[in-house]
Every structure is written in structure tokens, then in C-alpha cells.
PDB file of C-alpha atoms in Angstrom:
ATOM      1  CA  MET E   1       0.016  -0.104   0.053  1.00  0.00           C
ATOM      2  CA  PRO E   2       1.425   3.366  -0.981  1.00  0.00           C
ATOM      3  CA  ALA E   3       2.314   5.837   1.708  1.00  0.00           C
ATOM      4  CA  MET E   4      -0.224   8.779   2.126  1.00  0.00           C
ATOM      5  CA  PRO E   5       1.042  12.271   1.623  1.00  0.00           C
ATOM      6  CA  ALA E   6       1.332  14.182   4.886  1.00  0.00           C
ATOM      7  CA  ALA E   7      -1.555  16.604   3.895  1.00  0.00           C
ATOM      8  CA  HIS E   8      -4.045  13.619   3.839  1.00  0.00           C
ATOM      9  CA  ARG E   9      -2.971  11.816   7.048  1.00  0.00           C
ATOM     10  CA  ARG E  10      -5.572  11.802   9.771  1.00  0.00           C
ATOM     11  CA  LEU E  11      -4.814  12.687  13.249  1.00  0.00           C
ATOM     12  CA  PRO E  12      -5.332  10.010  15.956  1.00  0.00           C
ATOM     13  CA  PRO E  13      -8.825  10.404  17.587  1.00  0.00           C
ATOM     14  CA  THR E  14      -7.359  11.687  20.877  1.00  0.00           C
ATOM     15  CA  ALA E  15      -5.394  14.387  19.147  1.00  0.00           C
ATOM     16  CA  ALA E  16      -8.361  15.433  17.032  1.00  0.00           C
ATOM     17  CA  ALA E  17     -10.325  15.828  20.288  1.00  0.00           C
ATOM     18  CA  VAL E  18      -7.621  17.733  22.335  1.00  0.00           C
ATOM     19  CA  LEU E  19      -6.642  20.405  19.746  1.00  0.00           C
ATOM     20  CA  PRO E  20      -9.977  22.219  19.764  1.00  0.00           C
ATOM     21  CA  ALA E  21     -10.140  22.202  23.416  1.00  0.00           C
ATOM     22  CA  ALA E  22      -6.577  23.484  23.797  1.00  0.00           C
ATOM     23  CA  SER E  23      -7.322  26.262  21.334  1.00  0.00           C
ATOM     24  CA  VAL E  24     -10.334  27.385  23.403  1.00  0.00           C
ATOM     25  CA  CYS E  25      -8.333  27.281  26.619  1.00  0.00           C
ATOM     26  CA  ALA E  26      -5.598  29.424  24.983  1.00  0.00           C
ATOM     27  CA  LEU E  27      -8.184  31.910  23.809  1.00  0.00           C
ATOM     28  CA  ALA E  28      -9.696  32.118  27.297  1.00  0.00           C
ATOM     29  CA  VAL E  29      -6.335  32.713  28.921  1.00  0.00           C
ATOM     30  CA  PHE E  30      -5.570  35.398  26.471  1.00  0.00           C
ATOM     31  CA  ALA E  31      -8.914  37.066  27.195  1.00  0.00           C
ATOM     32  CA  VAL E  32      -8.354  37.021  30.948  1.00  0.00           C
ATOM     33  CA  PHE E  33      -4.873  38.662  30.636  1.00  0.00           C
ATOM     34  CA  ALA E  34      -6.070  41.154  27.936  1.00  0.00           C
ATOM     35  CA  ALA E  35      -8.976  42.287  30.321  1.00  0.00           C
ATOM     36  CA  ALA E  36      -6.684  42.405  33.455  1.00  0.00           C
ATOM     37  CA  PRO E  37      -5.951  46.012  34.607  1.00  0.00           C
ATOM     38  CA  THR E  38      -2.547  47.353  34.019  1.00  0.00           C
ATOM     39  CA  PRO E  39      -0.421  48.496  36.806  1.00  0.00           C
ATOM     40  CA  ALA E  40      -0.872  52.126  35.802  1.00  0.00           C
ATOM     41  CA  HIS E  41      -4.730  51.562  36.198  1.00  0.00           C
ATOM     42  CA  ALA E  42      -4.647  49.384  39.252  1.00  0.00           C
ATOM     43  CA  SER E  43      -5.635  50.742  42.665  1.00  0.00           C
ATOM     44  CA  PRO E  44      -2.647  51.079  45.060  1.00  0.00           C
ATOM     45  CA  SER E  45      -1.884  48.207  47.389  1.00  0.00           C
ATOM     46  CA  ALA E  46       0.073  48.773  50.587  1.00  0.00           C
ATOM     47  CA  THR E  47       1.945  46.547  53.068  1.00  0.00           C
ATOM     48  CA  VAL E  48       3.523  46.814  56.405  1.00  0.00           C
ATOM     49  CA  SER E  49       5.973  44.055  57.603  1.00  0.00           C
ATOM     50  CA  PRO E  50       5.757  42.913  60.244  1.00  0.00           C
ATOM     51  CA  GLY E  51       2.180  43.775  60.875  1.00  0.00           C
ATOM     52  CA  SER E  52       2.435  43.411  64.604  1.00  0.00           C
ATOM     53  CA  PRO E  53       5.827  44.790  65.664  1.00  0.00           C
ATOM     54  CA  ALA E  54       6.990  45.278  69.247  1.00  0.00           C
ATOM     55  CA  PRO E  55       8.243  48.703  70.518  1.00  0.00           C
ATOM     56  CA  GLY E  56      11.856  49.231  69.320  1.00  0.00           C
ATOM     57  CA  GLN E  57      11.325  47.032  66.193  1.00  0.00           C
ATOM     58  CA  ARG E  58      12.036  48.191  62.512  1.00  0.00           C
ATOM     59  CA  ILE E  59       9.185  47.919  60.118  1.00  0.00           C
ATOM     60  CA  THR E  60       9.182  47.932  56.261  1.00  0.00           C
ATOM     61  CA  LEU E  61       6.644  50.060  54.431  1.00  0.00           C
ATOM     62  CA  GLY E  62       5.705  49.467  50.781  1.00  0.00           C
ATOM     63  CA  ILE E  63       2.993  50.524  48.264  1.00  0.00           C
ATOM     64  CA  SER E  64       2.582  49.607  44.634  1.00  0.00           C
ATOM     65  CA  GLY E  65       0.254  50.939  41.929  1.00  0.00           C
ATOM     66  CA  CYS E  66       0.732  54.566  42.790  1.00  0.00           C
ATOM     67  CA  GLY E  67       2.131  55.665  39.412  1.00  0.00           C
ATOM     68  CA  THR E  68       4.291  58.265  41.145  1.00  0.00           C
ATOM     69  CA  LYS E  69       7.988  58.434  42.136  1.00  0.00           C
ATOM     70  CA  THR E  70       7.223  59.832  45.726  1.00  0.00           C
ATOM     71  CA  GLY E  71       5.009  59.055  48.548  1.00  0.00           C
ATOM     72  CA  ARG E  72       4.631  59.085  52.215  1.00  0.00           C
ATOM     73  CA  ALA E  73       3.406  56.834  55.074  1.00  0.00           C
ATOM     74  CA  THR E  74       2.132  58.345  58.302  1.00  0.00           C
ATOM     75  CA  SER E  75       1.090  56.769  61.621  1.00  0.00           C
ATOM     76  CA  ARG E  76       0.829  57.532  65.368  1.00  0.00           C
ATOM     77  CA  ALA E  77       3.216  54.656  65.794  1.00  0.00           C
ATOM     78  CA  PHE E  78       6.165  56.160  63.972  1.00  0.00           C
ATOM     79  CA  GLY E  79       5.268  59.578  62.568  1.00  0.00           C
ATOM     80  CA  GLU E  80       5.989  60.393  59.013  1.00  0.00           C
ATOM     81  CA  VAL E  81       8.280  58.478  56.501  1.00  0.00           C
ATOM     82  CA  ARG E  82       8.976  59.422  52.988  1.00  0.00           C
ATOM     83  CA  LEU E  83       8.760  56.567  50.458  1.00  0.00           C
ATOM     84  CA  THR E  84      11.179  56.367  47.562  1.00  0.00           C
ATOM     85  CA  PRO E  85      11.186  54.123  44.429  1.00  0.00           C
ATOM     86  CA  GLY E  86      12.187  50.529  45.366  1.00  0.00           C
ATOM     87  CA  HIS E  87      12.716  49.250  41.883  1.00  0.00           C
ATOM     88  CA  PRO E  88      12.237  51.363  38.783  1.00  0.00           C
ATOM     89  CA  GLU E  89      10.577  48.604  36.661  1.00  0.00           C
ATOM     90  CA  THR E  90       7.990  47.611  39.424  1.00  0.00           C
ATOM     91  CA  GLY E  91       6.867  51.012  40.218  1.00  0.00           C
ATOM     92  CA  ASN E  92       6.684  50.494  43.966  1.00  0.00           C
ATOM     93  CA  LEU E  93       7.637  52.838  46.680  1.00  0.00           C
ATOM     94  CA  VAL E  94       9.294  51.636  49.918  1.00  0.00           C
ATOM     95  CA  GLY E  95      10.534  53.007  53.252  1.00  0.00           C
ATOM     96  CA  SER E  96      11.287  51.887  56.703  1.00  0.00           C
ATOM     97  CA  ALA E  97      10.631  53.110  60.366  1.00  0.00           C
ATOM     98  CA  ASP E  98      11.521  52.253  63.743  1.00  0.00           C
ATOM     99  CA  VAL E  99       8.534  51.848  66.258  1.00  0.00           C
ATOM    100  CA  PRO E 100       9.644  53.908  69.176  1.00  0.00           C
ATOM    101  CA  ARG E 101      10.365  51.968  72.423  1.00  0.00           C
ATOM    102  CA  THR E 102       7.750  54.252  74.003  1.00  0.00           C
ATOM    103  CA  ALA E 103       4.949  53.400  71.449  1.00  0.00           C
ATOM    104  CA  ALA E 104       1.699  52.399  73.105  1.00  0.00           C
ATOM    105  CA  ALA E 105       0.426  48.746  72.499  1.00  0.00           C
ATOM    106  CA  GLY E 106      -2.640  48.635  70.370  1.00  0.00           C
ATOM    107  CA  SER E 107      -3.939  49.589  66.823  1.00  0.00           C
ATOM    108  CA  HIS E 108      -2.165  52.311  64.885  1.00  0.00           C
ATOM    109  CA  PRO E 109      -3.433  52.570  61.291  1.00  0.00           C
ATOM    110  CA  VAL E 110      -0.820  53.515  58.617  1.00  0.00           C
ATOM    111  CA  THR E 111      -1.918  55.985  55.885  1.00  0.00           C
ATOM    112  CA  PHE E 112       0.060  55.750  52.648  1.00  0.00           C
ATOM    113  CA  GLU E 113      -0.286  58.701  50.135  1.00  0.00           C
ATOM    114  CA  CYS E 114       0.828  58.431  46.636  1.00  0.00           C
ATOM    115  CA  GLY E 115       2.885  61.481  45.651  1.00  0.00           C
ATOM    116  CA  GLY E 116       2.590  63.070  49.013  1.00  0.00           C
ATOM    117  CA  PRO E 117      -0.224  65.147  50.598  1.00  0.00           C
ATOM    118  CA  GLY E 118      -3.493  65.105  48.540  1.00  0.00           C
ATOM    119  CA  GLY E 119      -2.600  61.913  46.563  1.00  0.00           C
ATOM    120  CA  THR E 120      -4.422  58.622  46.430  1.00  0.00           C
ATOM    121  CA  ARG E 121      -4.589  57.217  49.959  1.00  0.00           C
ATOM    122  CA  VAL E 122      -4.566  53.609  51.270  1.00  0.00           C
ATOM    123  CA  THR E 123      -4.752  52.796  54.971  1.00  0.00           C
ATOM    124  CA  VAL E 124      -3.592  49.497  56.323  1.00  0.00           C
ATOM    125  CA  PRO E 125      -3.584  48.236  60.038  1.00  0.00           C
ATOM    126  CA  LEU E 126      -0.499  48.088  62.209  1.00  0.00           C
ATOM    127  CA  THR E 127      -0.853  46.571  65.639  1.00  0.00           C
ATOM    128  CA  VAL E 128       1.919  47.325  68.192  1.00  0.00           C
ATOM    129  CA  ILE E 129       2.254  44.479  70.639  1.00  0.00           C
ATOM    130  CA  ALA E 130       3.081  44.779  74.355  1.00  0.00           C
ATOM    131  CA  GLY E 131       6.715  44.240  75.356  1.00  0.00           C
ATOM    132  CA  ALA E 132      10.103  45.081  73.764  1.00  0.00           C
ATOM    133  CA  ALA E 133      11.645  43.815  70.673  1.00  0.00           C
ATOM    134  CA  ARG E 134      13.818  40.747  71.204  1.00  0.00           C
ATOM    135  CA  GLY E 135      17.544  41.016  70.514  1.00  0.00           C
ATOM    136  CA  GLY E 136      20.031  38.509  69.536  1.00  0.00           C
ATOM    137  CA  SER E 137      18.335  36.131  67.113  1.00  0.00           C
ATOM    138  CA  GLY E 138      15.595  38.706  66.361  1.00  0.00           C
ATOM    139  CA  GLY E 139      12.868  36.595  67.948  1.00  0.00           C
ATOM    140  CA  SER E 140      13.004  34.161  65.205  1.00  0.00           C
ATOM    141  CA  ILE E 141      14.134  31.190  67.224  1.00  0.00           C
ATOM    142  CA  GLY E 142      11.944  29.653  69.737  1.00  0.00           C
ATOM    143  CA  SER E 143      12.221  26.651  72.000  1.00  0.00           C
ATOM    144  CA  THR E 144      13.331  23.301  70.444  1.00  0.00           C
ATOM    145  CA  SER E 145      11.820  20.029  71.634  1.00  0.00           C
ATOM    146  CA  THR E 146      13.672  16.932  72.216  1.00  0.00           C
ATOM    147  CA  GLY E 147      11.807  15.269  69.254  1.00  0.00           C
ATOM    148  CA  GLN E 148      12.868  17.959  66.818  1.00  0.00           C
ATOM    149  CA  ILE E 149      16.501  17.632  67.854  1.00  0.00           C
ATOM    150  CA  ALA E 150      16.220  13.792  67.396  1.00  0.00           C
ATOM    151  CA  VAL E 151      14.620  14.170  63.935  1.00  0.00           C
ATOM    152  CA  GLY E 152      17.284  16.607  62.821  1.00  0.00           C
ATOM    153  CA  GLY E 153      20.073  14.382  64.207  1.00  0.00           C
ATOM    154  CA  ALA E 154      18.496  11.504  62.194  1.00  0.00           C
ATOM    155  CA  LEU E 155      18.379  13.502  59.015  1.00  0.00           C
ATOM    156  CA  VAL E 156      22.004  14.515  59.353  1.00  0.00           C
ATOM    157  CA  ALA E 157      23.127  10.977  60.082  1.00  0.00           C
ATOM    158  CA  GLY E 158      21.244   9.731  57.115  1.00  0.00           C
ATOM    159  CA  ALA E 159      22.808  12.288  54.799  1.00  0.00           C
ATOM    160  CA  LEU E 160      26.347  11.450  56.095  1.00  0.00           C
ATOM    161  CA  GLY E 161      25.578   7.670  55.677  1.00  0.00           C
ATOM    162  CA  ALA E 162      24.375   8.241  52.121  1.00  0.00           C
ATOM    163  CA  GLY E 163      27.454  10.259  51.215  1.00  0.00           C
ATOM    164  CA  PHE E 164      29.669   7.745  52.657  1.00  0.00           C
ATOM    165  CA  HIS E 165      27.917   4.969  50.714  1.00  0.00           C
ATOM    166  CA  VAL E 166      28.167   6.939  47.366  1.00  0.00           C
ATOM    167  CA  MET E 167      31.916   7.693  47.867  1.00  0.00           C
ATOM    168  CA  ARG E 168      32.562   4.020  48.658  1.00  0.00           C
ATOM    169  CA  ARG E 169      30.797   2.794  45.537  1.00  0.00           C
ATOM    170  CA  ARG E 170      32.734   5.262  43.388  1.00  0.00           C
ATOM    171  CA  ALA E 171      36.064   4.033  45.065  1.00  0.00           C
ATOM    172  CA  GLU E 172      35.093   0.331  44.267  1.00  0.00           C
ATOM    173  CA  ALA E 173      34.046   1.082  40.697  1.00  0.00           C
ATOM    174  CA  GLY E 174      37.354   2.969  40.022  1.00  0.00           C
ATOM    175  CA  ALA E 175      39.549   0.205  41.459  1.00  0.00           C
TER     176      ALA E 175
END
């Protein structure tokens, strides 16, 4: 039987069924991205990290979607901070502040203004917790249980054993 030209070959039934569905999915994805707002038209979004600092702790402030090169953030917890461009391509503004050691515990909203006074405003919560900021490890290390130490030790021992086994196999194969 002679070979059929490529133009007359039929696709397998599964491929014939999948291609139209894939085309519809691709068009749907394109439509979603085409309808999504561009960063210049998106409403500003602000963040404060950490959102629950202790007195004496440094916080990072950020806002994106302003469309300006300057801004400010104000709060009773730290006063006023000027925001500057964080990265030229992302269009975000950043700054940092120290929560004073004398700051009262409780809620202290942070108001971000794009371009300074009179610009678009976004307010996010900031809750100062009671107590002082922990020094040393920055409060990132808590207590470790005996079980956690045992699991960590077993993982280290297993990794060392596997490494020894691989090195021994290589030495035997090379000899």
C-alpha cells in the first residue's frame, strides 16, 4: 500500500479531540490577561511588615500601583516616613521606620499617600504588641523540643551515611 501524503493523514482520535479544546483554553487565557488591569490603572496596594511589631522594632513599608515616584506613610506609631522608588521597573515605593520604644500597644493605622499630601490614599492596619523587641536572634528562634532535635540528628546521620555509601561505591568502581 502506498504511503499517504502528509496533507492527507488523519490525526489520531485523541489528538483530534484535544486540539480544539486546547485552542479554546488558549483563547480564554488570552482574554483574561487582556482584560486584566495594567499596573498604571490598578488601585494602590500597601503593606507593612511585620504587621504586629513590638516597641523598638524596625518595620518595612511598601506601596505599589501609585504611578508616582514619591509618597509618604504616616502613623501615630512612628510619625511620617518618605517613600522612595524601590525598583524602577515595578513602580513600587518603599521605606522603613523604627517603632519607638515608648509606642503604646494597640492599633495604629498607617496611611499611605501616593505623591505626598493630597494624593491617592490607602490605609492598612498596624498593631503594636506589648513588650520590647527581642534582640539576639531577632525573635526568630523559639524553644526546640527533644523530638525536633532527634529528627534533625537522624536526618544529618542519614545524609552522612548516604554520602559515605556513594563515595565507597565510586572508589570500588574505580579500582
